[in-house]
């Protein structure tokens, strides 16, 4: 089982409010901007900032490579506020 698509669409990192990448096979939500991951247990994401797990450069590169290979349109935007402004301007 996995986290529902509806939930994934509204989830954001509690630390920087940016998007998270979901890796179902590892039960992980990953924040590429802060290089932290949050575990998913029994389909429930644990998004408490104090439970964030820092990721080293090797794992960060692996997550980025996976995200790009699984979704060529993946957003590598570092600033979530810039992304919000872009969305507003597209309306």
N, CA, C and O atoms as CSV, one atom per row, in Angstrom:
chain,resi,resn,atom,element,x,y,z
A,1,UNK,N,N,0.835,-1.180,0.000
A,1,UNK,CA,C,0.000,0.000,0.000
A,1,UNK,C,C,0.881,1.245,0.000
A,1,UNK,O,O,2.069,1.191,0.315
A,2,UNK,N,N,0.268,2.354,-0.359
A,2,UNK,CA,C,1.037,3.591,-0.431
A,2,UNK,C,C,0.187,4.768,0.029
A,2,UNK,O,O,-1.012,4.642,0.282
A,3,UNK,N,N,0.841,5.897,0.127
A,3,UNK,CA,C,0.157,7.134,0.492
A,3,UNK,C,C,-0.749,7.530,-0.669
A,3,UNK,O,O,-0.335,7.460,-1.827
A,4,UNK,N,N,-1.955,7.936,-0.377
A,4,UNK,CA,C,-2.908,8.278,-1.434
A,4,UNK,C,C,-2.441,9.505,-2.232
A,4,UNK,O,O,-1.764,10.395,-1.716
A,5,UNK,N,N,-2.825,9.510,-3.480
A,5,UNK,CA,C,-2.469,10.621,-4.369
A,5,UNK,C,C,-3.052,11.939,-3.859
A,5,UNK,O,O,-2.409,12.983,-3.969
A,6,UNK,N,N,-4.258,11.896,-3.306
A,6,UNK,CA,C,-4.890,13.099,-2.773
A,6,UNK,C,C,-4.061,13.695,-1.632
A,6,UNK,O,O,-3.873,14.909,-1.557
A,7,UNK,N,N,-3.573,12.831,-0.754
A,7,UNK,CA,C,-2.749,13.310,0.355
A,7,UNK,C,C,-1.418,13.849,-0.145
A,7,UNK,O,O,-0.959,14.895,0.314
A,8,UNK,N,N,-0.796,13.141,-1.083
A,8,UNK,CA,C,0.488,13.596,-1.628
A,8,UNK,C,C,0.370,14.979,-2.267
A,8,UNK,O,O,1.305,15.778,-2.201
A,9,UNK,N,N,-0.760,15.258,-2.876
A,9,UNK,CA,C,-0.956,16.549,-3.547
A,9,UNK,C,C,-1.018,17.726,-2.586
A,9,UNK,O,O,-0.764,18.861,-2.990
A,10,UNK,N,N,-1.348,17.481,-1.334
A,10,UNK,CA,C,-1.465,18.597,-0.386
A,10,UNK,C,C,-0.331,18.643,0.638
A,10,UNK,O,O,-0.201,19.622,1.373
A,11,UNK,N,N,0.480,17.603,0.690
A,11,UNK,CA,C,1.573,17.579,1.660
A,11,UNK,C,C,2.661,18.579,1.309
A,11,UNK,O,O,2.945,18.827,0.137
A,12,UNK,N,N,3.253,19.137,2.324
A,12,UNK,CA,C,4.395,20.039,2.156
A,12,UNK,C,C,5.355,19.811,3.318
A,12,UNK,O,O,4.964,19.326,4.380
A,13,UNK,N,N,6.593,20.163,3.101
A,13,UNK,CA,C,7.582,20.043,4.168
A,13,UNK,C,C,7.212,21.011,5.294
A,13,UNK,O,O,6.933,22.181,5.031
A,14,UNK,N,N,7.207,20.547,6.528
A,14,UNK,CA,C,6.852,21.428,7.637
A,14,UNK,C,C,7.918,22.482,7.938
A,14,UNK,O,O,7.661,23.441,8.666
A,15,UNK,N,N,9.108,22.300,7.379
A,15,UNK,CA,C,10.192,23.236,7.670
A,15,UNK,C,C,10.284,24.375,6.660
A,15,UNK,O,O,10.512,25.522,7.043
A,16,UNK,N,N,10.106,24.070,5.364
A,16,UNK,CA,C,10.216,25.147,4.373
A,16,UNK,C,C,8.968,25.294,3.503
A,16,UNK,O,O,8.924,26.134,2.604
A,17,UNK,N,N,7.957,24.472,3.777
A,17,UNK,CA,C,6.659,24.512,3.090
A,17,UNK,C,C,6.738,24.167,1.607
A,17,UNK,O,O,5.797,24.427,0.857
A,18,UNK,N,N,7.854,23.585,1.183
A,18,UNK,CA,C,8.022,23.192,-0.208
A,18,UNK,C,C,7.521,21.783,-0.476
A,18,UNK,O,O,7.132,21.055,0.438
A,19,UNK,N,N,7.539,21.419,-1.750
A,19,UNK,CA,C,7.099,20.095,-2.169
A,19,UNK,C,C,8.027,19.008,-1.633
A,19,UNK,O,O,9.205,19.235,-1.357
A,20,UNK,N,N,7.449,17.831,-1.499
A,20,UNK,CA,C,8.204,16.647,-1.099
A,20,UNK,C,C,8.105,15.611,-2.215
A,20,UNK,O,O,7.088,15.526,-2.904
A,21,UNK,N,N,9.150,14.837,-2.386
A,21,UNK,CA,C,9.145,13.736,-3.355
A,21,UNK,C,C,8.869,12.454,-2.610
A,21,UNK,O,O,9.454,12.204,-1.556
A,22,UNK,N,N,7.981,11.637,-3.149
A,22,UNK,CA,C,7.605,10.385,-2.501
A,22,UNK,C,C,8.274,9.217,-3.206
A,22,UNK,O,O,8.162,9.058,-4.421
A,23,UNK,N,N,8.971,8.403,-2.425
A,23,UNK,CA,C,9.578,7.179,-2.925
A,23,UNK,C,C,8.915,6.023,-2.183
A,23,UNK,O,O,9.289,5.672,-1.064
A,24,UNK,N,N,7.915,5.446,-2.851
A,24,UNK,CA,C,7.073,4.432,-2.220
A,24,UNK,C,C,7.880,3.220,-1.774
A,24,UNK,O,O,7.654,2.704,-0.679
A,25,UNK,N,N,8.821,2.754,-2.600
A,25,UNK,CA,C,9.568,1.542,-2.260
A,25,UNK,C,C,10.438,1.711,-1.013
A,25,UNK,O,O,10.774,0.727,-0.353
A,26,UNK,N,N,10.803,2.953,-0.691
A,26,UNK,CA,C,11.601,3.217,0.506
A,26,UNK,C,C,10.755,3.784,1.648
A,26,UNK,O,O,11.254,3.999,2.752
A,27,UNK,N,N,9.468,4.023,1.372
A,27,UNK,CA,C,8.556,4.619,2.356
A,27,UNK,C,C,9.140,5.923,2.899
A,27,UNK,O,O,9.286,6.114,4.107
A,28,UNK,N,N,9.470,6.817,1.953
A,28,UNK,CA,C,10.157,8.066,2.286
A,28,UNK,C,C,9.529,9.225,1.531
A,28,UNK,O,O,9.187,9.106,0.355
A,29,UNK,N,N,9.382,10.345,2.223
A,29,UNK,CA,C,9.110,11.637,1.594
A,29,UNK,C,C,10.396,12.435,1.713
A,29,UNK,O,O,10.956,12.566,2.802
A,30,UNK,N,N,10.865,12.973,0.579
A,30,UNK,CA,C,12.176,13.613,0.566
A,30,UNK,C,C,12.076,15.086,0.195
A,30,UNK,O,O,11.362,15.455,-0.737
A,31,UNK,N,N,12.798,15.921,0.936
A,31,UNK,CA,C,12.901,17.342,0.643
A,31,UNK,C,C,14.301,17.591,0.075
A,31,UNK,O,O,15.282,17.568,0.818
A,32,UNK,N,N,14.399,17.831,-1.253
A,32,UNK,CA,C,15.715,18.014,-1.868
A,32,UNK,C,C,16.365,19.346,-1.510
A,32,UNK,O,O,17.584,19.484,-1.618
A,33,UNK,N,N,15.575,20.322,-1.087
A,33,UNK,CA,C,16.142,21.628,-0.756
A,33,UNK,C,C,16.886,21.594,0.577
A,33,UNK,O,O,17.941,22.212,0.728
A,34,UNK,N,N,16.329,20.872,1.532
A,34,UNK,CA,C,16.928,20.801,2.866
A,34,UNK,C,C,17.731,19.520,3.076
A,34,UNK,O,O,18.416,19.363,4.087
A,35,UNK,N,N,17.637,18.609,2.110
A,35,UNK,CA,C,18.328,17.314,2.179
A,35,UNK,C,C,17.945,16.553,3.439
A,35,UNK,O,O,18.792,16.085,4.200
A,36,UNK,N,N,16.609,16.449,3.632
A,36,UNK,CA,C,16.074,15.653,4.727
A,36,UNK,C,C,14.969,14.754,4.199
A,36,UNK,O,O,14.310,15.064,3.207
A,37,UNK,N,N,14.781,13.636,4.884
A,37,UNK,CA,C,13.696,12.732,4.519
A,37,UNK,C,C,12.819,12.491,5.740
A,37,UNK,O,O,13.254,12.588,6.887
A,38,UNK,N,N,11.577,12.175,5.443
A,38,UNK,CA,C,10.582,11.852,6.457
A,38,UNK,C,C,10.077,10.442,6.162
A,38,UNK,O,O,9.791,10.110,5.012
A,39,UNK,N,N,9.972,9.638,7.173
A,39,UNK,CA,C,9.533,8.261,7.005
A,39,UNK,C,C,8.009,8.187,6.911
A,39,UNK,O,O,7.288,9.003,7.485
A,40,UNK,N,N,7.546,7.180,6.166
A,40,UNK,CA,C,6.120,6.878,6.047
A,40,UNK,C,C,5.912,5.499,6.655
A,40,UNK,O,O,6.516,4.519,6.220
A,41,UNK,N,N,5.057,5.435,7.657
A,41,UNK,CA,C,4.794,4.163,8.337
A,41,UNK,C,C,3.301,3.866,8.276
A,41,UNK,O,O,2.474,4.683,8.682
A,42,UNK,N,N,2.972,2.688,7.766
A,42,UNK,CA,C,1.571,2.276,7.635
A,42,UNK,C,C,0.755,3.312,6.865
A,42,UNK,O,O,-0.378,3.628,7.228
A,43,UNK,N,N,1.354,3.829,5.800
A,43,UNK,CA,C,0.732,4.823,4.913
A,43,UNK,C,C,0.551,6.190,5.555
A,43,UNK,O,O,-0.139,7.044,4.998
A,44,UNK,N,N,1.155,6.411,6.711
A,44,UNK,CA,C,1.021,7.692,7.400
A,44,UNK,C,C,2.375,8.385,7.441
A,44,UNK,O,O,3.311,7.887,8.066
A,45,UNK,N,N,2.484,9.542,6.772
A,45,UNK,CA,C,3.746,10.276,6.812
A,45,UNK,C,C,4.007,10.876,8.190
A,45,UNK,O,O,3.101,11.418,8.823
A,46,UNK,N,N,5.228,10.775,8.639
A,46,UNK,CA,C,5.640,11.392,9.896
A,46,UNK,C,C,6.389,12.676,9.554
A,46,UNK,O,O,7.579,12.650,9.243
A,47,UNK,N,N,5.678,13.795,9.616
A,47,UNK,CA,C,6.227,15.075,9.165
A,47,UNK,C,C,6.588,16.017,10.311
A,47,UNK,O,O,6.538,17.237,10.153
A,48,UNK,N,N,6.939,15.472,11.426
A,48,UNK,CA,C,7.398,16.316,12.528
A,48,UNK,C,C,8.834,16.745,12.246
A,48,UNK,O,O,9.680,15.900,11.954
A,49,UNK,N,N,9.122,18.038,12.327
A,49,UNK,CA,C,10.486,18.502,12.033
A,49,UNK,C,C,11.562,17.780,12.834
A,49,UNK,O,O,12.650,17.520,12.321
A,50,UNK,N,N,11.265,17.456,14.082
A,50,UNK,CA,C,12.276,16.780,14.903
A,50,UNK,C,C,12.516,15.331,14.473
A,50,UNK,O,O,13.479,14.710,14.923
A,51,UNK,N,N,11.655,14.787,13.612
A,51,UNK,CA,C,11.843,13.427,13.110
A,51,UNK,C,C,12.469,13.397,11.709
A,51,UNK,O,O,12.659,12.327,11.131
A,52,UNK,N,N,12.783,14.564,11.177
A,52,UNK,CA,C,13.448,14.620,9.870
A,52,UNK,C,C,14.822,13.978,9.976
A,52,UNK,O,O,15.530,14.150,10.968
A,53,UNK,N,N,15.187,13.236,8.937
A,53,UNK,CA,C,16.475,12.539,8.910
A,53,UNK,C,C,17.356,13.193,7.854
A,53,UNK,O,O,16.992,13.242,6.679
A,54,UNK,N,N,18.503,13.690,8.271
A,54,UNK,CA,C,19.434,14.312,7.322
A,54,UNK,C,C,19.968,13.268,6.357
A,54,UNK,O,O,20.193,12.112,6.715
A,55,UNK,N,N,20.164,13.715,5.110
A,55,UNK,CA,C,20.639,12.837,4.051
A,55,UNK,C,C,22.003,13.337,3.583
A,55,UNK,O,O,22.201,14.539,3.402
A,56,UNK,N,N,22.940,12.414,3.387
A,56,UNK,CA,C,24.268,12.811,2.914
A,56,UNK,C,C,24.238,13.093,1.411
A,56,UNK,O,O,23.227,12.860,0.748
A,57,UNK,N,N,25.340,13.589,0.887
A,57,UNK,CA,C,25.407,13.982,-0.528
A,57,UNK,C,C,25.173,12.803,-1.472
A,57,UNK,O,O,24.584,12.971,-2.540
A,58,UNK,N,N,25.626,11.629,-1.090
A,58,UNK,CA,C,25.448,10.446,-1.948
A,58,UNK,C,C,23.970,10.107,-2.080
A,58,UNK,O,O,23.475,9.888,-3.185
A,59,UNK,N,N,23.262,10.063,-0.946
A,59,UNK,CA,C,21.826,9.778,-1.005
A,59,UNK,C,C,21.055,10.910,-1.672
A,59,UNK,O,O,20.086,10.661,-2.390
A,60,UNK,N,N,21.472,12.140,-1.443
A,60,UNK,CA,C,20.817,13.271,-2.111
A,60,UNK,C,C,20.917,13.115,-3.634
A,60,UNK,O,O,19.929,13.286,-4.348
A,61,UNK,N,N,22.102,12.794,-4.116
A,61,UNK,CA,C,22.292,12.604,-5.565
A,61,UNK,C,C,21.458,11.431,-6.069
A,61,UNK,O,O,20.892,11.491,-7.160
A,62,UNK,N,N,21.385,10.378,-5.284
A,62,UNK,CA,C,20.590,9.207,-5.677
A,62,UNK,C,C,19.107,9.560,-5.765
A,62,UNK,O,O,18.433,9.176,-6.720
A,63,UNK,N,N,18.597,10.292,-4.769
A,63,UNK,CA,C,17.194,10.706,-4.819
A,63,UNK,C,C,16.922,11.621,-6.012
A,63,UNK,O,O,15.902,11.476,-6.684
A,64,UNK,N,N,17.819,12.553,-6.274
A,64,UNK,CA,C,17.639,13.470,-7.410
A,64,UNK,C,C,17.665,12.712,-8.726
A,64,UNK,O,O,16.851,12.979,-9.611
A,65,UNK,N,N,18.587,11.774,-8.864
A,65,UNK,CA,C,18.659,10.969,-10.092
A,65,UNK,C,C,17.394,10.142,-10.276
A,65,UNK,O,O,16.857,10.053,-11.380
A,66,UNK,N,N,16.925,9.543,-9.197
A,66,UNK,CA,C,15.689,8.757,-9.272
A,66,UNK,C,C,14.504,9.629,-9.659
A,66,UNK,O,O,13.706,9.257,-10.520
A,67,UNK,N,N,14.391,10.783,-9.023
A,67,UNK,CA,C,13.261,11.674,-9.309
A,67,UNK,C,C,13.275,12.088,-10.776
A,67,UNK,O,O,12.233,12.098,-11.431
A,68,UNK,N,N,14.452,12.429,-11.290
A,68,UNK,CA,C,14.566,12.868,-12.682
A,68,UNK,C,C,14.266,11.715,-13.642
A,68,UNK,O,O,13.627,11.927,-14.673
A,69,UNK,N,N,14.711,10.513,-13.322
A,69,UNK,CA,C,14.467,9.379,-14.220
A,69,UNK,C,C,13.004,8.936,-14.196
A,69,UNK,O,O,12.474,8.487,-15.213
A,70,UNK,N,N,12.353,9.062,-13.041
A,70,UNK,CA,C,10.955,8.654,-12.925
A,70,UNK,C,C,9.994,9.722,-13.432
A,70,UNK,O,O,8.870,9.417,-13.832
A,71,UNK,N,N,10.439,10.972,-13.414
A,71,UNK,CA,C,9.593,12.076,-13.863
A,71,UNK,C,C,10.485,13.163,-14.467
A,71,UNK,O,O,11.025,13.995,-13.738
A,72,UNK,N,N,10.642,13.160,-15.786
A,72,UNK,CA,C,11.530,14.139,-16.415
A,72,UNK,C,C,11.147,15.593,-16.152
A,72,UNK,O,O,11.976,16.491,-16.300
A,73,UNK,N,N,9.898,15.828,-15.764
A,73,UNK,CA,C,9.439,17.194,-15.492
A,73,UNK,C,C,9.546,17.569,-14.018
A,73,UNK,O,O,8.975,18.570,-13.584
A,74,UNK,N,N,10.278,16.766,-13.249
A,74,UNK,CA,C,10.388,17.029,-11.814
A,74,UNK,C,C,10.912,18.444,-11.590
A,74,UNK,O,O,11.770,18.939,-12.321
A,75,UNK,N,N,10.370,19.073,-10.560
A,75,UNK,CA,C,10.723,20.460,-10.253
A,75,UNK,C,C,11.889,20.488,-9.269
A,75,UNK,O,O,11.755,20.052,-8.125
A,76,UNK,N,N,13.016,20.996,-9.713
A,76,UNK,CA,C,14.181,21.125,-8.854
A,76,UNK,C,C,14.275,22.533,-8.269
A,76,UNK,O,O,15.322,22.928,-7.756
A,77,UNK,N,N,13.187,23.282,-8.346
A,77,UNK,CA,C,13.164,24.651,-7.840
A,77,UNK,C,C,13.552,24.654,-6.358
A,77,UNK,O,O,12.940,23.966,-5.542
A,78,UNK,N,N,14.560,25.425,-6.035
A,78,UNK,CA,C,15.061,25.462,-4.666
A,78,UNK,C,C,14.137,26.274,-3.758
A,78,UNK,O,O,13.994,25.942,-2.582
A,79,UNK,N,N,13.526,27.302,-4.265
A,79,UNK,CA,C,12.729,28.212,-3.454
A,79,UNK,C,C,11.233,27.951,-3.657
A,79,UNK,O,O,10.712,28.254,-4.730
A,80,UNK,N,N,10.525,27.398,-2.663
A,80,UNK,CA,C,9.102,27.123,-2.840
A,80,UNK,C,C,8.273,28.387,-3.049
A,80,UNK,O,O,7.198,28.321,-3.645
A,81,UNK,N,N,8.743,29.520,-2.575
A,81,UNK,CA,C,7.994,30.760,-2.753
A,81,UNK,C,C,8.054,31.224,-4.206
A,81,UNK,O,O,7.076,31.764,-4.724
A,82,UNK,N,N,9.183,31.019,-4.861
A,82,UNK,CA,C,9.289,31.320,-6.288
A,82,UNK,C,C,8.297,30.473,-7.063
A,82,UNK,O,O,7.651,30.960,-7.990
A,83,UNK,N,N,8.176,29.217,-6.690
A,83,UNK,CA,C,7.236,28.321,-7.345
A,83,UNK,C,C,5.809,28.819,-7.164
A,83,UNK,O,O,5.023,28.783,-8.111
A,84,UNK,N,N,5.460,29.278,-5.978
A,84,UNK,CA,C,4.120,29.801,-5.711
A,84,UNK,C,C,3.843,31.032,-6.577
A,84,UNK,O,O,2.756,31.163,-7.139
A,85,UNK,N,N,4.810,31.919,-6.685
A,85,UNK,CA,C,4.646,33.117,-7.500
A,85,UNK,C,C,4.454,32.732,-8.967
A,85,UNK,O,O,3.627,33.321,-9.662
A,86,UNK,N,N,5.216,31.745,-9.436
A,86,UNK,CA,C,5.066,31.288,-10.836
A,86,UNK,C,C,3.664,30.758,-11.080
A,86,UNK,O,O,3.066,31.040,-12.118
A,87,UNK,N,N,3.130,29.985,-10.123
A,87,UNK,CA,C,1.770,29.447,-10.258
A,87,UNK,C,C,0.751,30.582,-10.324
A,87,UNK,O,O,-0.173,30.548,-11.137
A,88,UNK,N,N,0.923,31.581,-9.469
A,88,UNK,CA,C,-0.004,32.716,-9.452
A,88,UNK,C,C,0.022,33.487,-10.770
A,88,UNK,O,O,-1.019,33.929,-11.255
A,89,UNK,N,N,1.208,33.645,-11.345
A,89,UNK,CA,C,1.356,34.374,-12.595
A,89,UNK,C,C,0.796,33.619,-13.787
A,89,UNK,O,O,0.482,34.227,-14.810
A,90,UNK,N,N,0.666,32.296,-13.672
A,90,UNK,CA,C,0.122,31.494,-14.777
A,90,UNK,C,C,-1.390,31.579,-14.842
A,90,UNK,O,O,-1.986,31.194,-15.848
A,91,UNK,N,N,-2.018,32.076,-13.791
A,91,UNK,CA,C,-3.498,32.149,-13.758
A,91,UNK,C,C,-4.009,33.229,-14.656
A,91,UNK,O,O,-5.220,33.431,-14.752
